[in-house]
Every structure is written in C-alpha cells, then in structure tokens.
C-alpha cells in the first residue's frame, strides 16, 4: 500500500516556480514581492456539509481551490500560493488522481503554486489556505462602502442554488438545461481578473458564497450603511428570470449560496469604466442598487420590485450552524 | 443558537498587532518584513486519528497550534501568523471556550497572531496553517546534512509515545509518574527558540513528529547521506532509560511519534556552541551520532548499543496510511 509520503509525491508535487522551496520540507519558503501586502484566507470543506461525498473528484478538486481563489478575488489580490490539507477515509488512487487533476487545472488557470500540504486518514475533509499579493494599500475591503455608491454584481445570481435544488429534486429541469446550470455549482469560475481590475475603482467588495443578502450584509454592517436593491436588475439565468416573481425563486437569487461572484460598491463616477471592464473581460457586471444612509443603526438591504413594492425577505443566507 | 459569525467573533477574534487586517474580511492582510522569506506549513488533525475525541479541549487547542509551531522551529523560522479551519459536530460553547483558550495560550507564548479562519459543521477536524519569517537564505532545510556532521536532538525521545502506551493500557505506570509524562503528549512545547538559535549553526534540521528514525530518515534521503546512532546516547525519561534494552522500548524511542523535539546536524566545530545554547535555553540537547557517507544509495540509520552491536530496527515510524 502506498505510504503518505508516496501519495504526496505522486499526486501533489508539481513544479512551484513561484516558491523558493515547495512541498517536502518542514515548511515551504516563499519570497513576497517588494511593495506588496499578502492576502491570506482559508476554507474548510466537509463531505456532506459542503459537497456530496460522491461528487466527481475532478470537479471537487477544481472547486476546492476555486472557492478560495474567490476570496482572493474579493480583495483585489492576485492569488499565488496555496497549501492543501486532506483527510481521506481510505486510499483511492483513482479518486486522488482525478481530484489532484482538477485542483491543478484550477491552479494552473489562475497561476497558483501548491507549496505545501498534509494528508491523513479521516472523514473526507478538504482544507485550503490561499495566499495572494496586492500592492500596499490597494486591497478592497468590506468596510469602505460609501453612501451614494452603486452596488454591482458579476455573472449570475442563484444559478448554483438552482442546480442544487434540482439535484435535491426540489425543482425539475431537463437534462440539457441542467447541464449548463450545474457547471455553476460544480465548477465555479472565480472572478480573479475582475477583482484585480477593480483595484482603484471599487470602494468595497465581497464574494457571494453565502447568498447576496448575507454577503452584501457584511459590507453594510462593516461600512455602517444600508442598501436599496432592485429585484429586476439582479442578473439571473433564463430559468430564474422566467420565474423571478415566485417566492422560492426570490430565495434562490437573494439567499442562494455558492455563486462565487463578486459584489462590490463603487462611486457613480466609475459607472462607465466598470462597463468597459465588463466588455474587456467578457463578463456581465450588473448594477443592482445603491448604498444609502442607515436609519437607526439598521444596516440592511431593502429589495424593491418593478412596482416599487418592498419584497419581504426573511432569509438572510446560509449559516453552517444556524 | 449562535451563528457561525457570532462564534468566530466570540472565541477566535483577538487583537492581531502583527496584521494589517485580521479576522473578518474575505482575507487577512499582512506585510512581511523587508529582507525576510516566509516559511509556510499546514497540518490537519482528525479526531480518532491524531487525538482522542474526549481530549481536554484546552490541551487540544494548545497542541493544535504547537505541532505547527514545531514545523516553524524546524526551519529556524520565527512563527508570526496562523489561520485555523475548524469542523465541529455541534456547537458546544464550553468546548469552544476551552479550545480557544488553549490555542491562544500557545499563540501568545510564541508571539503568533490568529489572522483568519473558517468554522463549519462536520466530524471534529482541526486544520492550521502557520506562517513565519526567516532572514533570506537562512532557513535550515532537510537537504543539507554533511558527512562528518554530528547529529543532535533536543529534549527527550519517546516520552509522548510512552504516555500514549499508558493511555492505551499497554504499559502500566503510577498516576504520579504519568502526570509528568502525559504533558509531553498533551501539551508539547515547540522548540521555537532553539530553532532560531541554530540559524547559522545547523546544516540540516527537522522536527520529530513521526519518530526519530523516520524523521532523521527524511534528512538522510534528502541529503543523500547515512547515519550512525548510539542507542545509549538517546535522551530519554527515567522510565525509558531504565527499560532501554527491552525491544518494545526501542520502538518508543526510535519510532515513537509526537515528540516535537528538533533533530539537527551540525559540523563538529559547533559542538561547544551548541552546548552553550543548551545552557542558555535550559533545554537538554544531546549529541546522538554522526552523519556518514551512504553506501550503495542506502540512506538509512544504523543504531548501535554500548557493545557496538547493531540493533535490528524494523519500525520506520508512523505513517497515517501505511
């Protein structure tokens, strides 16, 4: 049977041109670039909580890294280095080969080196830490949204949650429709290039992993402001836009998790520039509302429909323990 | 019920004077010191594999960070920043309070800031990533042991494995004896100050987490050399030294895991300096053998007893999957 050291060597040791020393010592060594700050984030993904244990290993490998790259994107940071902690119930070399292939496909797409890791026996659990660089003072934080800012989101909202609802037999879709939507759930594309492009443009930014209202809510609370959101301006896939006025669909769009799009706020003066970036990156970016002053310490979003009626929103996003 | 965000806020958000931005955004921000390289390492600890699920939470919190600090020590790196991924089967606030207390006790002892993390529901799993600094070019790696080097280890070998054997009812000890030995298992002291002190002295270094022969074996393989080890020169606790010639005790000392001592090699010319450091740090450091040339690509250790007989060693250390 292959030992832990053989496994690491076989599946997780690739060239690390961005490291002084990669996998194989007590620690990896890197030399951050002069004038840069390091952005650091970590995620722990558990089978049964974050993904089905029988998820395709290649897609799981991709997503494990992608969700972390999304955190880098949300800071305007260029991701460069990652480490991976992996607890496995057994050695399944076919699974490991596919998982590592998906992980490295994502790593190579976004220029990330896997510089260290740890493998052990245990319930299937994946832990990634990601490190990126951002010029000093240029990171885009959650706490700097300004009254009057426009609120933007990239891509589509609710598509991953729609695919999950289909997999859970809550919504019925044809296989051909589903084949497009499930990509959003299983192989999300982190918006790394957009994050970097917004460095001198956005006042605040977050990635949407727990649902628009929950994640925008973090910006509002940290920035001590409130928001107006226009339901019809939310970018959605065909299925969702056709059903946008049904209550369960509101929930998908406003509180559905796993989108890994960016939500950011920027001064109105940047409106045209943002649309240019959208064209350059061939990535839809939609203006969905405005930052307003908070009343009586209520740092929340109010969602309006086309008739200027307030939509009653009880869902506040996904909380692993709530 | 407390939400994930409340939990993080309550138990894991403390001052982070060494970070530009700590817990609470998409990523933490740090500014590495000029002229320094960053050493980065990660460990994933699973209940049932690495610790008993009913381990005292304070000690578990301490040890979770301590085993990572030991990796920093083994590079000669000063640990500065950590992130923590935590999967928990349920919210047990008493457990969380104690765990975080133990974690931060270790963090404060060694000057580490917890700058980020992720909490989720799942089988009890702890994942730490640690980052430290070392002056450019000064990291002490595994691949630079030189023929003629003396081999040294800090502290005692086999004490943690002895305590584990007692907890597993394989060895019987009085409670008063055990109370000393179990500290080595449950609350190990990473040898951070020793690692830093050895920066211009040791040629190679590793921490002993999987047993002396296995970990020294990594140095030998990477450096393409072999070793002579003298059994009687191995530093051990009273119980082990009294039973040193029994075979099961050989195994504890040579292949017992969880010691978190440092094993390093250094030129003979540094012998006196190393003993001085031992005195300064009031930490035993023992010379246990020598690096020799490898024969026919056999990068292994040969262990001798006082009568210059070779001890037959089959155990090669702990492997989570072997």
XYZ file of N, CA and C in Angstrom, chain B residues 82-218:
411
model
N -1.107 32.757 12.018
C -1.745 31.455 11.812
C -3.177 31.650 11.334
N -3.685 30.639 10.612
C -5.120 30.563 10.335
C -5.611 29.210 10.845
N -6.908 29.133 11.133
C -7.476 27.927 11.739
C -8.757 27.537 11.012
N -8.802 26.314 10.519
C -10.039 25.737 9.986
C -10.567 24.731 10.987
N -11.855 24.813 11.287
C -12.420 24.048 12.389
C -13.731 23.433 11.932
N -13.789 22.099 11.847
C -15.065 21.420 11.616
C -15.513 20.831 12.943
N -16.753 21.128 13.314
C -17.275 20.722 14.627
C -18.581 19.969 14.440
N -18.769 18.855 15.153
C -20.016 18.102 15.020
C -21.218 18.859 15.584
N -20.984 19.753 16.513
C -22.075 20.516 17.125
C -21.461 21.740 17.796
N -22.319 22.678 18.153
C -21.808 23.816 18.904
C -21.816 23.478 20.373
N -20.637 23.439 20.950
C -20.506 23.214 22.376
C -19.674 24.384 22.879
N -20.359 25.353 23.455
C -19.651 26.602 23.755
C -18.589 26.413 24.831
N -18.869 25.487 25.751
C -17.875 25.222 26.797
C -16.598 24.697 26.152
N -16.772 23.761 25.206
C -15.623 23.189 24.499
C -14.887 24.272 23.717
N -15.657 25.108 22.986
C -15.042 26.167 22.183
C -14.266 27.154 23.043
N -14.847 27.483 24.193
C -14.186 28.441 25.087
C -12.838 27.871 25.543
N -12.838 26.595 25.941
C -11.587 25.985 26.413
C -10.589 25.798 25.278
N -11.100 25.321 24.132
C -10.212 25.104 22.994
C -9.513 26.407 22.607
N -10.300 27.472 22.486
C -9.698 28.741 22.048
C -8.741 29.274 23.111
N -9.071 29.015 24.376
C -8.163 29.453 25.453
C -6.800 28.758 25.322
N -6.820 27.461 25.071
C -5.570 26.715 24.896
C -4.820 27.159 23.651
N -5.570 27.375 22.577
C -4.952 27.813 21.322
C -4.250 29.160 21.519
N -4.970 30.105 22.139
C -4.388 31.442 22.305
C -3.282 31.456 23.367
N -3.357 30.546 24.343
C -2.262 30.478 25.323
C -0.969 30.142 24.592
N -1.037 29.189 23.679
C 0.141 28.816 22.894
C 0.534 29.964 21.958
N -0.469 30.577 21.316
C -0.197 31.678 20.373
C 0.516 32.829 21.081
N 0.044 33.162 22.273
C 0.631 34.304 22.981
C 2.029 33.955 23.503
N 2.208 32.718 23.932
C 3.529 32.297 24.403
C 4.582 32.471 23.306
N 4.176 32.210 22.056
C 5.166 32.238 20.979
C 4.971 33.418 20.017
N 4.134 34.394 20.412
C 4.023 35.629 19.625
C 3.361 35.464 18.274
N 2.307 34.628 18.223
C 1.620 34.367 16.958
C 0.242 35.034 16.966
N -0.136 35.675 15.855
C -1.489 36.230 15.693
C -2.364 35.263 14.889
N -3.567 34.987 15.377
C -4.553 34.240 14.579
C -5.249 35.250 13.674
N -4.976 35.168 12.369
C -5.442 36.225 11.461
C -6.613 35.797 10.585
N -7.009 34.527 10.632
C -8.137 34.120 9.795
C -8.574 32.721 10.124
N -9.738 32.356 9.620
C -10.205 31.011 9.889
C -11.513 30.723 9.210
N -11.978 29.497 9.424
C -13.243 29.062 8.848
C -13.815 28.017 9.796
N -15.105 28.136 10.089
C -15.774 27.232 11.009
C -16.925 26.578 10.279
N -17.098 25.279 10.452
C -18.206 24.617 9.787
C -18.638 23.396 10.581
N -19.782 22.831 10.183
C -20.249 21.615 10.836
C -19.621 20.415 10.146
N -19.161 19.438 10.932
C -18.573 18.236 10.356
C -17.885 17.431 11.431
N -17.330 16.275 11.068
C -16.591 15.482 12.051
C -15.417 16.308 12.592
N -15.176 16.231 13.884
C -14.181 17.091 14.542
C -12.820 17.026 13.842
N -12.456 18.130 13.189
C -11.228 18.221 12.401
C -10.645 19.613 12.595
N -9.335 19.657 12.759
C -8.662 20.920 13.014
C -7.585 21.104 11.976
N -7.582 22.240 11.326
C -6.582 22.486 10.299
C -5.929 23.826 10.561
N -4.619 23.803 10.727
C -3.898 25.052 10.998
C -2.897 25.298 9.883
N -2.801 26.531 9.476
C -1.667 26.926 8.655
C -0.905 27.978 9.426
N 0.423 27.817 9.372
C 1.281 28.714 10.138
C 2.260 29.390 9.181
N 2.513 30.645 9.432
C 3.470 31.392 8.623
C 4.495 32.054 9.526
N 5.746 31.960 9.135
C 6.793 32.569 9.926
C 7.812 33.243 9.038
N 8.731 33.948 9.668
C 9.759 34.652 8.902
C 11.141 34.137 9.247
N 11.987 34.156 8.232
C 13.383 33.767 8.425
C 14.212 34.661 7.489
N 15.356 35.155 7.956
C 16.160 36.015 7.075
C 16.491 35.267 5.777
N 16.521 36.007 4.671
C 16.735 35.384 3.355
C 17.960 34.471 3.376
N 17.769 33.244 2.915
C 18.874 32.285 2.797
C 19.234 31.559 4.081
N 18.585 31.894 5.197
C 18.985 31.330 6.494
C 18.118 30.156 6.943
N 17.085 29.798 6.194
C 16.237 28.676 6.613
C 17.075 27.397 6.692
N 16.773 26.575 7.680
C 17.527 25.324 7.874
C 16.694 24.198 7.295
N 17.156 23.647 6.187
C 16.386 22.682 5.422
C 16.784 21.251 5.762
N 16.115 20.306 5.086
C 16.431 18.898 5.334
C 17.559 18.389 4.443
N 17.887 19.138 3.417
C 18.712 18.564 2.347
C 20.165 18.963 2.394
N 20.633 19.412 3.565
C 21.990 19.948 3.612
C 22.864 19.317 4.692
N 22.515 18.098 5.140
C 23.383 17.406 6.111
C 24.687 17.035 5.414
N 25.810 17.213 6.126
C 27.126 16.961 5.531
C 27.788 15.770 6.223
N 28.537 15.003 5.453
C 29.286 13.893 6.029
C 30.218 14.449 7.097
N 30.230 13.810 8.274
C 31.035 14.304 9.384
C 30.224 15.122 10.380
N 29.054 15.609 9.968
C 28.197 16.345 10.908
C 27.877 15.483 12.130
N 27.767 16.117 13.255
C 27.191 15.447 14.420
C 25.663 15.561 14.349
N 24.995 14.550 14.889
C 23.523 14.550 14.919
C 23.085 14.839 16.344
N 22.164 15.788 16.488
C 21.703 16.217 17.809
C 20.185 16.109 17.900
N 19.705 15.888 19.124
C 18.263 16.041 19.358
C 18.053 16.839 20.640
N 16.977 17.607 20.664
C 16.612 18.368 21.865
C 15.706 17.513 22.746
N 15.616 17.874 24.014
C 14.648 17.266 24.928
C 14.812 15.771 25.100
N 13.693 15.082 25.215
C 13.674 13.632 25.406
C 12.953 12.974 24.242
N 13.339 11.749 23.951
C 12.659 10.984 22.909
C 11.784 9.908 23.532
N 10.609 9.715 22.977
C 9.780 8.571 23.375
C 8.838 8.831 24.526
N 8.913 10.021 25.125
C 8.063 10.269 26.296
C 6.586 10.360 25.897
N 6.317 11.036 24.781
C 4.920 11.139 24.322
C 4.395 9.749 23.956
N 5.225 8.948 23.307
C 4.794 7.597 22.915
C 4.580 6.724 24.155
N 5.405 6.945 25.192
C 5.219 6.231 26.456
C 3.868 6.589 27.070
N 3.556 7.884 27.109
C 2.273 8.315 27.690
C 1.102 7.729 26.904
N 1.234 7.688 25.584
C 0.177 7.119 24.755
C 0.008 5.623 25.065
N 1.136 4.925 25.216
C 1.081 3.487 25.523
C 0.395 3.248 26.869
N 0.608 4.157 27.816
C -0.057 4.034 29.125
C -1.568 4.261 28.960
N -1.940 5.304 28.207
C -3.368 5.582 27.983
C -4.036 4.415 27.259
N -3.268 3.706 26.450
C -3.809 2.550 25.708
C -3.685 1.247 26.510
N -3.287 1.361 27.805
C -3.140 0.203 28.696
C -2.112 -0.809 28.210
N -1.117 -0.345 27.457
C -0.044 -1.254 27.029
C 1.096 -1.269 28.036
N 1.230 -0.184 28.798
C 2.247 -0.083 29.839
C 1.540 0.467 31.073
N 1.890 -0.081 32.245
C 1.266 0.405 33.482
C 2.225 1.331 34.215
N 1.756 2.513 34.577
C 2.561 3.460 35.354
C 1.700 4.030 36.467
N 2.343 4.475 37.554
C 1.584 5.137 38.618
C 1.079 6.489 38.089
N 0.017 6.968 38.737
C -0.544 8.252 38.288
C 0.448 9.394 38.439
N 1.269 9.336 39.468
C 2.203 10.448 39.672
C 3.286 10.434 38.594
N 3.762 9.242 38.206
C 4.716 9.180 37.091
C 4.055 9.706 35.816
N 2.852 9.205 35.584
C 2.147 9.528 34.348
C 1.870 11.020 34.231
N 1.637 11.676 35.370
C 1.263 13.094 35.307
C 2.370 13.931 34.648
N 3.632 13.496 34.810
C 4.721 14.235 34.146
C 4.761 13.886 32.658
N 4.668 12.580 32.383
C 4.876 12.134 31.007
C 3.746 12.563 30.070
N 2.513 12.656 30.613
C 1.410 12.971 29.698
C 1.485 14.403 29.181
N 2.198 15.275 29.907
C 2.403 16.641 29.401
C 3.081 16.621 28.042
N 4.051 15.701 27.872
C 4.770 15.606 26.600
C 3.819 15.257 25.472
N 2.823 14.424 25.785
C 1.852 14.013 24.766
C 0.810 15.094 24.531
N 0.328 15.678 25.618
C -0.862 16.524 25.507
C -0.566 18.013 25.366
N 0.590 18.418 25.842
C 0.886 19.848 25.766
C 2.346 20.064 25.386
N 2.738 19.571 24.216
C 4.148 19.660 23.839
C 4.588 21.115 23.675
N 5.865 21.336 23.965
C 6.466 22.676 23.889
C 7.283 22.732 22.605
N 6.818 23.468 21.605
C 7.601 23.538 20.364
C 8.917 24.263 20.626
N 9.984 23.827 19.978
C 11.319 24.353 20.293
C 11.683 25.527 19.392
N 10.810 26.535 19.454
C 10.933 27.708 18.582
C 12.234 28.469 18.832
N 12.560 28.697 20.097
C 13.754 29.498 20.398
C 15.021 28.756 19.976
N 15.019 27.447 20.155
C 16.176 26.655 19.723
C 16.331 26.732 18.204
N 15.223 26.583 17.476
C 15.288 26.647 16.014
C 15.938 27.941 15.537
N 15.520 29.044 16.145
C 16.069 30.351 15.749
C 17.559 30.441 16.123
N 17.897 29.923 17.305
C 19.291 29.999 17.778
C 20.235 29.195 16.886
N 19.703 28.219 16.168
C 20.557 27.341 15.360
C 20.755 27.854 13.931
N 20.261 29.059 13.621
C 20.269 29.539 12.233
C 21.622 29.473 11.530
N 22.683 29.895 12.186
C 23.970 29.852 11.477
C 24.829 28.696 11.954
N 24.197 27.724 12.600
C 24.941 26.636 13.227
C 24.610 25.283 12.620
N 23.325 24.974 12.482
C 22.928 23.658 11.975
C 22.988 23.634 10.445
N 23.408 22.500 9.896
C 23.383 22.319 8.435
C 22.023 21.814 7.951
N 21.349 21.022 8.791
C 20.038 20.481 8.414
C 19.221 20.308 9.684
N 17.896 20.303 9.538
C 17.051 20.175 10.733
C 15.674 19.685 10.328
N 15.033 18.976 11.266
C 13.660 18.501 11.084
C 13.043 18.416 12.473
N 11.720 18.433 12.576
C 11.132 18.170 13.889
C 10.681 16.714 13.948
N 10.704 16.170 15.150
C 10.413 14.742 15.313
C 8.943 14.583 15.661
N 8.147 14.331 14.643
C 6.715 14.132 14.867
C 6.317 12.690 14.565
N 7.047 12.033 13.703
C 6.715 10.658 13.303
C 7.706 9.630 13.841
N 8.593 10.040 14.729
C 9.598 9.130 15.264
C 10.985 9.491 14.752
N 12.008 9.299 15.608
C 13.378 9.711 15.265
C 13.852 9.121 13.940
N 13.730 7.791 13.788
C 14.305 7.169 12.589
C 13.591 7.623 11.322
N 12.267 7.768 11.390
C 11.522 8.210 10.208
C 11.897 9.648 9.853
N 11.954 10.509 10.860
C 12.204 11.916 10.556
C 13.668 12.171 10.192
N 14.595 11.578 10.957
C 16.004 11.666 10.560
C 16.163 11.073 9.155
N 15.389 10.022 8.873
C 15.420 9.396 7.539
C 15.137 10.390 6.417
N 14.250 11.354 6.684
C 13.978 12.367 5.646
C 15.219 13.229 5.381
